[in-house]
Amino acid sequence: MEPPPGPHPELPPETSSFSPEDAHAQLPPPAADEGPHAYKSFQSELTHKDDDVIDAEWAGSIPAQYGVAPRVRIGAGKWFNLLWLIPIGFVLLVIGIAVAKGIRGLPGVQAFMTAYPGTSSLPEGAPVGFPAWLGWQHFLNLFFMIFIIRSGWQILADHPRLYWTRHSTPGRNWFRMQKPVPSDPLYTAKQDSITLPSGIGLPGRRHTIGLARWWHLGIDTLWLLNGLVFYVLLFSTGQWLRLVPLHWDVIPNSISVALQYLSLNWPVETGWTNYNSLQLIAYFITVFVAAPLALITGLGMSPALSTKFRWISSIFSIQVARSLHFLVMCWFVFFIVIHVTLVLTTGALRNLNHMYASQDNESWTGFWIFAASMVVVIVGWVAATPLTYRYPRKVQRIGYALIGPAQRLFEHIDSKPGQYTEKDISPYFWHNGKYPESREYADLRDGNFANYHLQISGLVENPVDLDLMQLRALPMHEQITQHFCIQGWSGVAKWGGVSMATILDLVKPAPEAKWVIFYSFAEGSDEGTYYDAQPIEQMHYGLTMLAFDMNDQALSYGHGAPLRLRNEVQLGFKMVKWIKGIEFVEDFSGVGGGQGGYNNDHEFFGYSQSI
Ligand SMILES: Nc1nc2c(c(=O)[nH]1)N[C@H]1C(S)=C(S)[C@@H](COP(=O)(O)O)O[C@H]1N2
Ligand SMILES: [Mo]
């Protein structure tokens, strides 16, 4: 049967003299003589998307856009192009070599270098040599790092700007790989994303963040497990003694080593038993500072965790976490370049034997094992992008198998309002997504949404059709919360509307209702209605609401007028804007493409997005 054409006939007319109290007195509308059959399902408007990635049609046929070379702010309107670091680094290196060579002959310097030859002594009983497990750990670590770093770049390319405050205000970024934000007030974060070549980014192209995140978070899980095993073995075998500076003399010793390297008269390597002090410090930072920091700053970007642990996230905001996460990546890349260079230039065969063959000699054994491992690395590097395009659903499924348990765990975090106050509200709140273009929506908007009605139906005892007056008549819920877009930008706003708990009281979901689908007036990026499925558990949370106000004004067109969802344990794309209907279902496998949301169907996002 067709839906009722206008507002519910038994409800009061939409006149300005109508007071919310009247509406409240008459709610909920009786459902006695019209069962759920009077309500249409929006499911027929959803589209299926093939499980493929066609370049020309990707993400709504988004054209390639390459951004600009990375640059860092050095003044109000001044930016430093990081490509300059290449010639500057070269000049500094040459000067450094000249200075080191010049001062190395000075008697004081010579005395210093005799006192501090470059290596701290290890305690008695420290292990000698490299166990085989270390070789395996090292290989797995470097193998995983390739995918983690490449997919990390891809994620950065989706919002190619970094900030130090939770407000992602245009012009206030400290780093960018994109032109300044244009003045168009409806410019979206999606428009701001940039393309990465396929061999560099994983999977490459533009706005492939859904797939990039499965790689990043999925491989992160393996990398962390590998790291955990590494820590356990390190401490249970005493190998940690070789990786932790135990005496302050590592500082003068590392200065001595730096002088020896720079003056091109390199230290005698004794890596089999004992690293030189500079090496020790670099390894220590990588293993015990950078790696844990990568995890902590990664988790610092989680909406669920940030919203819950306000005492941390009030200082350590998502943008601080994101900026530090980026700097950790810079350390890793810097470390990898220097480390590989020195391994290959300071007795390559012996060094490769240490790590790859657990032996201390100059045979070719280690080299050949290393060469074989490099074949694996290169095949992995080259195959990752084409395989992702060919089997995107598999990438989505495997990624979810790996990181899904953690994502589901954090979804159970029900936070209370009150984390932010009015003064935290962001001066600029990015727009995102595809705006509604239908005649139906345009007519409603022209009529100031007087004819708008929200249909709530499906597996509920009491389906309803509510206009805005009736929604406004329900108990008002307000919250000031932070929005976390999957692309990386964030912003704080005050949302006014109705708590979803109130809606549940009104419609009384049936016990078999497990998922709640929100349908939009707008289409998604490649046609078909935008929608998203949310677990019913989260509809009871203190911060899940339908918002009709933003920052004390009726919701604007761009931000989702007349009604949008807020669910603060989730990333932004799950917060459907321009809502026209809500449907309670048992499961979402038969809805749309069956992945639990428009972006999941079309761009391989996931439905649990607490991280
Ligand atoms: N209907 C619809 N809702 C949507 C989107 C969309 O494309 N269509 N984009 C989502 C994304 S990716 C984000 S980050 C938020 C952005 O909300 P804002 O524009 O108010 O910042 O809306 C979400 N809701
Ligand atoms: Mo988003």
XYZ file of C-alpha atoms and ligand atoms in Angstrom:
636
model
C 0.000 0.000 0.000
C 1.064 3.573 -0.563
C 2.210 5.696 2.357
C -0.117 8.402 3.640
C 0.322 11.410 1.356
C 0.821 14.061 3.993
C 1.089 14.387 7.723
C -0.914 11.989 9.787
C -4.617 12.974 9.486
C -5.239 12.659 13.212
C -2.499 15.050 14.111
C -2.911 18.776 14.468
C -2.455 20.988 11.422
C 0.883 22.712 10.912
C 0.020 26.227 11.878
C 2.344 28.549 13.659
C -0.121 28.865 16.530
C 0.347 25.198 17.233
C 2.291 24.692 20.431
C 4.636 21.809 21.075
C 2.693 20.941 24.254
C -0.412 20.219 22.144
C 1.562 17.867 19.994
C 3.108 16.223 22.986
C -0.342 15.647 24.498
C -1.394 13.788 21.383
C 1.631 11.602 21.000
C 2.118 8.862 20.125
C -0.279 8.634 17.217
C -2.399 5.529 17.609
C -1.390 2.676 15.382
C -4.446 0.604 16.112
C -6.199 0.538 12.761
C -3.169 0.714 10.537
C -0.500 -1.878 10.952
C 3.023 -1.694 9.578
C 1.588 -2.434 6.119
C 0.631 1.227 5.766
C 4.275 2.143 5.816
C 6.416 1.618 2.813
C 9.877 0.195 3.032
C 12.601 2.277 1.454
C 14.602 -0.818 0.690
C 13.498 -0.846 -2.944
C 15.336 2.462 -3.482
C 18.662 0.960 -2.542
C 21.090 -0.247 -5.136
C 23.328 -3.239 -5.400
C 26.896 -2.566 -6.315
C 29.040 -5.094 -8.080
C 32.055 -6.271 -6.163
C 34.523 -4.526 -8.381
C 36.478 -1.350 -8.661
C 36.308 0.330 -12.043
C 38.635 3.262 -12.251
C 36.384 5.576 -14.237
C 33.378 4.930 -11.998
C 35.054 4.796 -8.618
C 33.347 6.767 -5.813
C 30.861 8.483 -8.070
C 33.337 8.908 -10.924
C 35.554 11.138 -8.824
C 38.291 12.444 -11.140
C 41.957 12.225 -10.211
C 43.304 15.271 -8.373
C 46.944 15.320 -7.384
C 47.192 18.018 -4.741
C 50.505 19.794 -4.135
C 53.932 18.802 -2.807
C 53.846 18.463 0.997
C 54.412 21.710 2.821
C 54.722 22.895 6.384
C 53.593 26.244 7.748
C 56.404 28.560 8.783
C 54.430 31.748 9.343
C 50.957 33.241 9.110
C 50.630 32.854 5.367
C 54.015 31.271 4.655
C 54.590 27.663 3.701
C 57.791 25.671 3.321
C 57.787 23.125 0.497
C 59.316 19.960 1.938
C 60.949 19.067 -1.390
C 63.516 21.704 -0.453
C 64.731 19.305 2.228
C 66.413 17.261 -0.484
C 68.940 19.917 -1.620
C 69.156 21.428 1.869
C 69.845 18.005 3.368
C 72.522 17.406 0.782
C 74.234 20.734 1.484
C 74.055 20.143 5.246
C 75.538 16.701 4.797
C 78.456 18.097 2.810
C 79.040 20.817 5.403
C 78.727 18.223 8.185
C 81.348 16.035 6.536
C 83.719 18.968 6.077
C 83.330 20.065 9.699
C 83.677 16.522 11.064
C 86.809 15.932 9.002
C 88.184 19.287 10.123
C 87.701 18.813 13.841
C 88.521 15.125 14.047
C 92.243 15.859 14.022
C 92.025 18.323 16.931
C 93.750 16.944 20.052
C 90.716 17.559 22.293
C 88.452 15.718 19.888
C 90.892 12.868 19.598
C 91.089 12.531 23.358
C 87.294 12.544 23.520
C 87.059 9.817 20.916
C 89.629 7.691 22.691
C 87.663 8.028 25.917
C 84.409 7.297 24.090
C 85.165 5.007 21.156
C 81.480 4.576 20.360
C 80.207 1.522 22.186
C 78.841 1.147 25.695
C 79.821 -2.013 27.448
C 77.138 -4.606 28.059
C 76.586 -6.245 31.448
C 78.072 -9.675 32.113
C 75.922 -12.436 30.723
C 74.341 -10.381 27.942
C 73.525 -12.690 25.041
C 75.900 -12.847 22.105
C 74.716 -13.121 18.532
C 71.330 -13.171 16.811
C 68.799 -15.912 17.505
C 66.784 -17.212 14.545
C 63.495 -15.866 15.925
C 64.914 -12.366 15.695
C 65.447 -12.829 11.960
C 61.854 -13.934 11.505
C 60.498 -11.149 13.652
C 62.564 -8.622 11.748
C 61.366 -9.901 8.393
C 57.680 -9.969 9.348
C 58.007 -6.508 10.831
C 59.457 -5.025 7.660
C 56.950 -6.888 5.490
C 53.983 -5.567 7.477
C 55.439 -2.064 7.628
C 55.318 -1.731 3.852
C 51.550 -2.152 3.747
C 51.001 -0.123 6.887
C 52.963 2.863 5.605
C 51.491 2.781 2.102
C 47.913 2.509 3.328
C 48.656 5.177 5.944
C 49.640 7.574 3.169
C 46.413 6.712 1.399
C 44.404 7.566 4.496
C 46.273 10.867 4.852
C 45.527 11.637 1.193
C 41.812 11.511 1.987
C 42.186 14.633 4.121
C 45.627 15.886 3.171
C 45.959 18.387 6.036
C 47.175 18.208 9.631
C 46.171 20.361 12.585
C 47.084 20.749 16.253
C 43.560 21.426 17.525
C 40.379 19.406 17.219
C 38.963 22.176 15.039
C 39.918 21.451 11.471
C 39.642 25.086 10.495
C 40.702 25.960 6.954
C 43.877 28.003 7.042
C 44.822 26.676 10.487
C 46.507 23.508 9.298
C 50.252 23.155 9.976
C 50.798 20.695 7.151
C 49.112 20.228 3.815
C 49.420 18.404 0.511
C 46.549 20.318 -0.983
C 45.794 23.874 -2.077
C 44.150 26.242 0.414
C 40.461 25.470 1.018
C 38.323 27.287 -1.571
C 35.686 29.740 -0.374
C 32.668 27.725 -1.598
C 30.655 27.260 1.614
C 29.462 23.819 0.497
C 32.937 22.539 -0.441
C 33.200 18.999 0.906
C 36.010 17.029 2.487
C 35.557 14.482 -0.283
C 36.326 17.182 -2.863
C 39.453 17.957 -0.869
C 40.860 14.407 -1.099
C 43.831 13.805 -3.389
C 44.999 10.966 -5.626
C 48.032 8.843 -4.860
C 49.678 6.764 -7.584
C 48.816 3.077 -7.213
C 52.355 1.872 -6.463
C 52.744 4.424 -3.667
C 49.406 4.619 -1.891
C 47.643 1.410 -1.001
C 45.454 0.885 -2.930
C 46.208 4.186 -4.693
C 43.755 6.416 -6.609
C 41.516 8.929 -4.897
C 39.157 8.447 -1.964
C 39.932 4.745 -1.542
C 40.031 5.179 2.218
C 37.605 2.317 2.840
C 39.980 -0.216 1.318
C 43.077 1.555 2.645
C 41.733 1.281 6.187
C 41.296 -2.494 5.926
C 44.907 -2.774 4.893
C 46.070 -0.358 7.533
C 44.058 -1.637 10.484
C 44.138 -5.275 9.396
C 47.911 -5.407 8.981
C 48.308 -3.282 12.120
C 46.740 -6.124 14.052
C 49.304 -8.573 12.670
C 52.112 -6.088 13.234
C 51.049 -5.596 16.841
C 50.853 -9.340 17.445
C 54.301 -9.712 15.936
C 55.495 -6.876 18.165
C 53.974 -8.487 21.223
C 55.761 -11.764 20.505
C 58.949 -9.732 19.929
C 58.668 -8.008 23.328
C 58.003 -11.294 25.098
C 60.971 -13.009 23.456
C 63.173 -9.975 23.930
C 62.601 -9.956 27.675
C 62.548 -13.703 28.203
C 65.855 -14.260 26.420
C 67.764 -11.274 27.751
C 68.071 -9.844 24.246
C 66.597 -6.619 25.573
C 69.983 -5.872 27.176
C 71.260 -5.210 23.667
C 68.438 -2.794 22.810
C 68.157 -0.624 25.892
C 70.793 1.996 26.774
C 71.836 1.137 30.315
C 74.446 3.803 30.910
C 74.626 7.550 30.309
C 77.845 7.103 28.385
C 75.732 6.217 25.340
C 75.332 9.936 24.785
C 79.045 10.876 24.405
C 79.583 7.555 22.656
C 76.856 8.282 20.127
C 78.336 11.738 19.470
C 81.638 10.002 18.864
C 79.991 7.552 16.423
C 78.280 10.422 14.595
C 81.678 12.118 14.180
C 83.184 8.886 12.885
C 80.399 8.416 10.339
C 80.439 12.049 9.239
C 84.204 12.177 8.856
C 83.878 9.100 6.626
C 86.230 7.154 8.860
C 83.685 4.696 10.104
C 83.658 2.906 13.434
C 84.620 -0.741 13.676
C 81.324 -2.648 13.678
C 80.802 -5.140 16.464
C 77.096 -5.667 15.930
C 77.267 -9.401 16.584
C 77.926 -8.713 20.241
C 77.171 -5.073 20.772
C 75.666 -2.244 18.729
C 77.409 1.109 18.592
C 75.755 3.783 20.713
C 74.128 5.713 17.883
C 72.699 2.493 16.527
C 71.530 1.543 20.004
C 69.702 4.833 20.469
C 68.081 4.563 17.035
C 66.923 0.987 17.677
C 65.739 1.839 21.150
C 63.650 4.758 19.880
C 62.188 2.628 17.102
C 61.284 -0.363 19.261
C 60.360 1.266 22.556
C 59.184 4.757 21.622
C 58.004 4.935 18.005
C 56.206 1.577 17.885
C 54.139 2.071 21.072
C 53.487 5.675 20.048
C 52.128 4.465 16.710
C 49.578 2.368 18.590
C 48.669 5.048 21.132
C 48.299 7.819 18.570
C 46.319 5.461 16.334
C 43.861 4.756 19.117
C 43.766 8.482 19.874
C 41.808 8.919 16.642
C 39.003 6.561 17.699
C 35.639 8.285 18.186
C 34.495 5.787 20.824
C 37.687 6.009 22.901
C 38.117 9.780 22.552
C 34.539 10.373 23.607
C 34.885 8.104 26.628
C 38.332 9.063 27.882
C 37.767 12.781 27.923
C 40.543 13.425 30.460
C 43.041 12.316 27.827
C 41.335 13.512 24.687
C 40.734 17.001 26.058
C 44.481 17.575 25.573
C 45.413 14.720 23.308
C 42.735 15.431 20.712
C 42.235 13.452 17.522
C 44.231 16.056 15.599
C 47.179 15.938 17.999
C 47.033 12.149 17.734
C 46.825 12.319 13.966
C 49.709 14.794 13.683
C 51.882 12.697 16.013
C 50.896 9.543 14.134
C 52.191 11.252 11.000
C 55.454 12.240 12.728
C 55.910 8.648 13.921
C 55.550 7.578 10.283
C 58.216 10.160 9.358
C 60.544 8.648 11.977
C 59.980 5.149 10.623
C 60.668 6.236 7.049
C 63.773 8.186 8.119
C 64.959 5.224 10.186
C 64.387 2.760 7.353
C 66.383 4.857 4.872
C 69.378 5.353 7.195
C 69.259 1.818 8.569
C 69.202 0.156 5.153
C 71.938 2.458 3.862
C 74.234 1.688 6.779
C 73.533 -2.054 6.773
C 74.564 -2.184 3.141
C 77.590 0.086 3.478
C 79.150 -1.209 6.715
C 80.013 -4.791 5.840
C 76.862 -5.876 4.053
C 77.617 -9.616 3.942
C 78.423 -9.834 7.627
C 75.405 -7.721 8.580
C 73.068 -9.786 6.411
C 74.467 -12.975 7.934
C 73.690 -11.634 11.394
C 70.045 -10.925 10.721
C 69.177 -13.507 8.088
C 71.406 -16.484 8.885
C 72.213 -16.078 12.605
C 75.923 -16.341 11.946
C 78.915 -14.039 12.168
C 81.008 -14.420 9.046
C 81.311 -13.105 5.514
C 79.775 -15.986 3.594
C 76.986 -15.354 1.082
C 74.364 -17.349 3.004
C 72.709 -14.358 4.652
C 72.713 -12.461 1.399
C 70.797 -15.188 -0.435
C 68.206 -15.527 2.289
C 67.871 -11.767 2.283
C 67.534 -11.753 -1.515
C 64.781 -14.377 -1.349
C 62.974 -12.347 1.309
C 63.235 -9.276 -0.914
C 61.512 -11.174 -3.702
C 58.620 -11.802 -1.315
C 58.600 -8.137 -0.355
C 58.619 -6.929 -3.951
C 55.907 -9.356 -5.031
C 53.800 -8.231 -2.056
C 54.382 -4.588 -2.878
C 53.532 -4.952 -6.547
C 50.569 -7.293 -6.114
C 48.798 -5.479 -3.265
C 47.089 -2.809 -5.391
C 45.876 -4.965 -8.296
C 44.696 -7.665 -5.892
C 42.775 -5.061 -3.913
C 41.001 -3.807 -7.035
C 40.269 -7.311 -8.135
C 38.990 -8.636 -4.806
C 37.803 -5.598 -2.848
C 35.107 -7.574 -0.990
C 37.746 -10.041 0.166
C 39.921 -7.193 1.401
C 36.890 -5.829 3.271
C 36.096 -9.254 4.750
C 39.659 -10.145 5.757
C 40.240 -6.661 7.135
C 37.104 -6.957 9.221
C 38.112 -10.415 10.444
C 41.368 -8.913 11.716
C 40.324 -5.578 13.222
C 36.573 -6.209 13.647
C 36.873 -7.712 17.142
C 38.526 -4.523 18.440
C 36.035 -2.338 16.570
C 33.114 -4.259 18.051
C 34.640 -4.163 21.516
C 34.884 -0.379 21.555
C 31.347 -0.052 20.225
C 30.084 -1.032 23.655
C 31.273 2.251 25.110
C 28.244 4.304 26.111
C 29.433 7.810 27.024
C 27.588 10.572 28.815
C 27.075 14.079 27.467
C 29.092 16.883 28.989
C 32.539 16.421 27.548
C 32.498 19.723 25.745
C 31.076 23.149 26.518
C 29.851 25.963 24.291
C 33.322 27.429 24.096
C 34.612 24.219 22.501
C 32.311 24.586 19.492
C 34.321 24.670 16.279
C 34.266 27.867 14.236
C 34.202 25.793 11.053
C 32.586 22.421 10.525
C 33.429 20.701 7.262
C 30.685 19.525 4.975
C 30.797 16.092 3.520
C 28.978 13.653 1.285
C 26.603 14.049 -1.585
C 23.864 16.645 -1.314
C 20.239 15.713 -1.997
C 19.160 16.514 -5.528
C 15.642 15.084 -5.740
C 12.542 17.111 -6.586
C 10.903 15.643 -3.486
C 13.584 17.095 -1.242
C 13.698 20.436 -3.062
C 9.922 20.835 -2.636
C 10.103 20.059 1.045
C 12.923 22.520 1.477
C 11.075 25.226 -0.456
C 8.152 24.686 1.903
C 10.414 25.094 4.884
C 9.852 21.426 5.680
C 6.242 22.059 6.706
C 5.306 18.938 4.741
C 8.199 16.888 6.024
C 7.402 13.733 7.870
C 9.674 11.094 9.249
C 8.509 7.534 8.845
C 9.593 5.086 11.540
C 8.559 1.576 10.738
C 9.641 -2.031 10.395
C 9.815 -4.386 13.349
C 8.119 -2.070 15.822
C 4.898 -2.303 17.768
C 3.946 1.237 16.997
C 5.085 2.616 13.639
C 4.818 6.393 13.412
C 4.915 9.235 10.975
C 6.183 12.383 12.635
C 6.388 15.891 11.302
C 8.881 18.392 12.616
C 6.447 19.936 15.078
C 5.807 16.562 16.578
C 9.513 15.848 16.742
C 10.121 19.192 18.414
C 7.368 18.401 20.882
C 9.197 15.361 22.166
C 11.549 15.832 25.125
C 14.454 17.947 23.900
C 17.923 16.412 23.986
C 21.084 18.473 23.568
C 24.711 17.485 23.436
C 27.973 19.128 22.508
C 30.083 16.473 20.893
C 32.923 15.953 18.494
C 32.475 14.589 15.004
C 35.135 12.218 13.628
C 35.051 11.884 9.868
C 36.671 8.725 8.537
C 38.801 10.981 6.351
C 40.473 12.489 9.407
C 38.925 15.917 10.015
C 37.011 16.660 13.183
C 34.822 19.368 14.673
C 32.744 20.082 17.743
C 29.115 21.177 17.508
C 26.075 21.463 19.702
C 23.286 19.226 18.540
C 19.646 19.666 19.522
C 16.905 17.158 18.883
C 15.427 13.967 20.205
C 17.284 11.205 21.904
C 16.931 7.883 20.099
C 15.947 6.395 23.452
C 12.823 8.574 23.312
C 12.077 7.303 19.825
C 12.467 3.709 20.998
C 10.001 4.350 23.834
C 7.598 5.693 21.269
C 7.783 2.984 18.622
C 8.546 -0.003 20.855
C 10.857 -2.185 18.761
C 9.961 -5.862 18.563
C 12.369 -8.225 20.315
C 13.673 -9.522 16.993
C 14.673 -6.034 15.806
C 18.489 -5.984 15.917
C 19.430 -3.292 13.421
C 18.090 0.162 12.687
C 18.340 1.487 9.156
C 18.414 5.210 8.488
C 17.397 6.306 4.994
C 18.291 9.620 3.430
C 16.577 11.841 0.892
C 19.981 12.066 -0.759
C 21.583 9.525 -2.991
C 25.046 8.212 -2.327
C 27.987 8.929 -4.595
C 26.910 6.555 -7.345
C 23.119 6.606 -7.265
C 20.746 4.769 -5.000
C 19.529 6.069 -1.654
C 22.152 6.738 1.017
C 21.482 4.630 4.087
C 23.199 3.150 7.088
C 22.490 0.317 9.511
C 23.228 0.699 13.208
C 23.050 -1.918 15.966
C 19.999 -1.435 18.172
C 22.147 -1.522 21.308
C 23.648 1.822 20.346
C 20.231 3.413 19.937
C 19.912 3.382 23.751
C 23.210 5.185 24.254
C 23.336 8.553 25.966
C 24.815 10.199 22.860
C 22.630 8.767 20.114
C 20.075 11.203 18.813
C 18.161 12.622 15.899
C 19.305 16.215 15.514
C 17.188 18.993 13.998
C 19.295 21.794 15.468
C 22.983 22.524 15.153
C 24.592 25.196 17.309
C 21.142 26.473 18.405
C 19.858 26.969 14.870
C 17.718 24.769 12.707
C 19.987 22.346 10.876
C 21.271 23.880 7.644
C 20.865 22.308 4.229
C 24.515 21.269 4.064
C 24.543 19.649 7.486
C 21.419 17.574 6.904
C 18.198 19.605 7.170
C 15.740 18.845 8.507
C 17.024 15.829 10.434
C 20.238 13.854 10.875
C 21.630 11.167 13.083
C 24.279 11.506 15.777
C 25.867 8.354 17.201
C 29.097 9.340 18.885
C 30.757 5.933 19.125
C 30.921 5.873 15.337
C 32.695 7.647 12.519
C 30.917 10.411 10.638
C 29.809 8.556 7.541
C 27.380 6.516 9.637
C 25.527 9.669 10.672
C 22.991 9.861 7.912
C 21.921 13.389 6.954
C 18.595 14.440 5.416
C 16.821 11.495 7.052
C 13.461 10.537 5.605
C 12.843 7.226 7.242
C 13.979 4.810 9.911
C 13.338 1.117 9.709
C 13.890 -1.604 12.313
C 15.049 -4.920 10.868
C 16.351 -8.224 12.062
C 19.484 -8.129 9.985
C 20.830 -6.100 7.109
C 22.080 -8.818 4.811
C 19.063 -8.389 2.528
C 19.132 -4.597 2.603
C 20.801 -2.785 -0.322
C 24.091 -4.461 -1.117
C 23.900 -6.311 2.185
C 26.964 -4.708 3.807
C 25.127 -2.531 6.314
C 25.415 0.850 4.657
C 25.799 2.756 1.425
C 29.540 3.298 1.771
C 30.013 -0.321 2.825
C 28.199 -1.493 -0.318
C 29.817 0.970 -2.711
C 33.208 1.896 -1.273
C 33.967 -1.122 0.916
C 33.741 0.667 4.269
C 32.829 -1.327 7.391
C 29.760 -1.133 9.590
C 31.554 -1.117 12.944
C 33.528 2.077 13.017
C 34.495 2.767 16.607
C 38.154 2.906 15.520
N 22.815 11.273 3.286
C 24.110 11.367 3.544
N 24.512 11.465 4.822
C 25.815 11.585 5.113
C 26.781 11.601 4.086
C 26.330 11.491 2.754
O 27.110 11.467 1.804
N 24.996 11.382 2.527
N 28.110 11.741 4.411
C 28.520 11.343 5.749
C 29.867 11.755 6.089
S 31.130 10.963 5.293
C 30.125 12.647 7.080
S 31.698 12.933 7.621
C 29.039 13.425 7.683
C 29.348 14.890 7.453
O 28.404 15.687 8.060
P 28.531 17.255 7.863
O 28.451 17.536 6.404
O 27.433 17.842 8.645
O 29.862 17.611 8.418
O 27.786 13.126 7.137
C 27.550 11.798 6.833
N 26.190 11.677 6.410
Mo 33.061 11.313 6.614
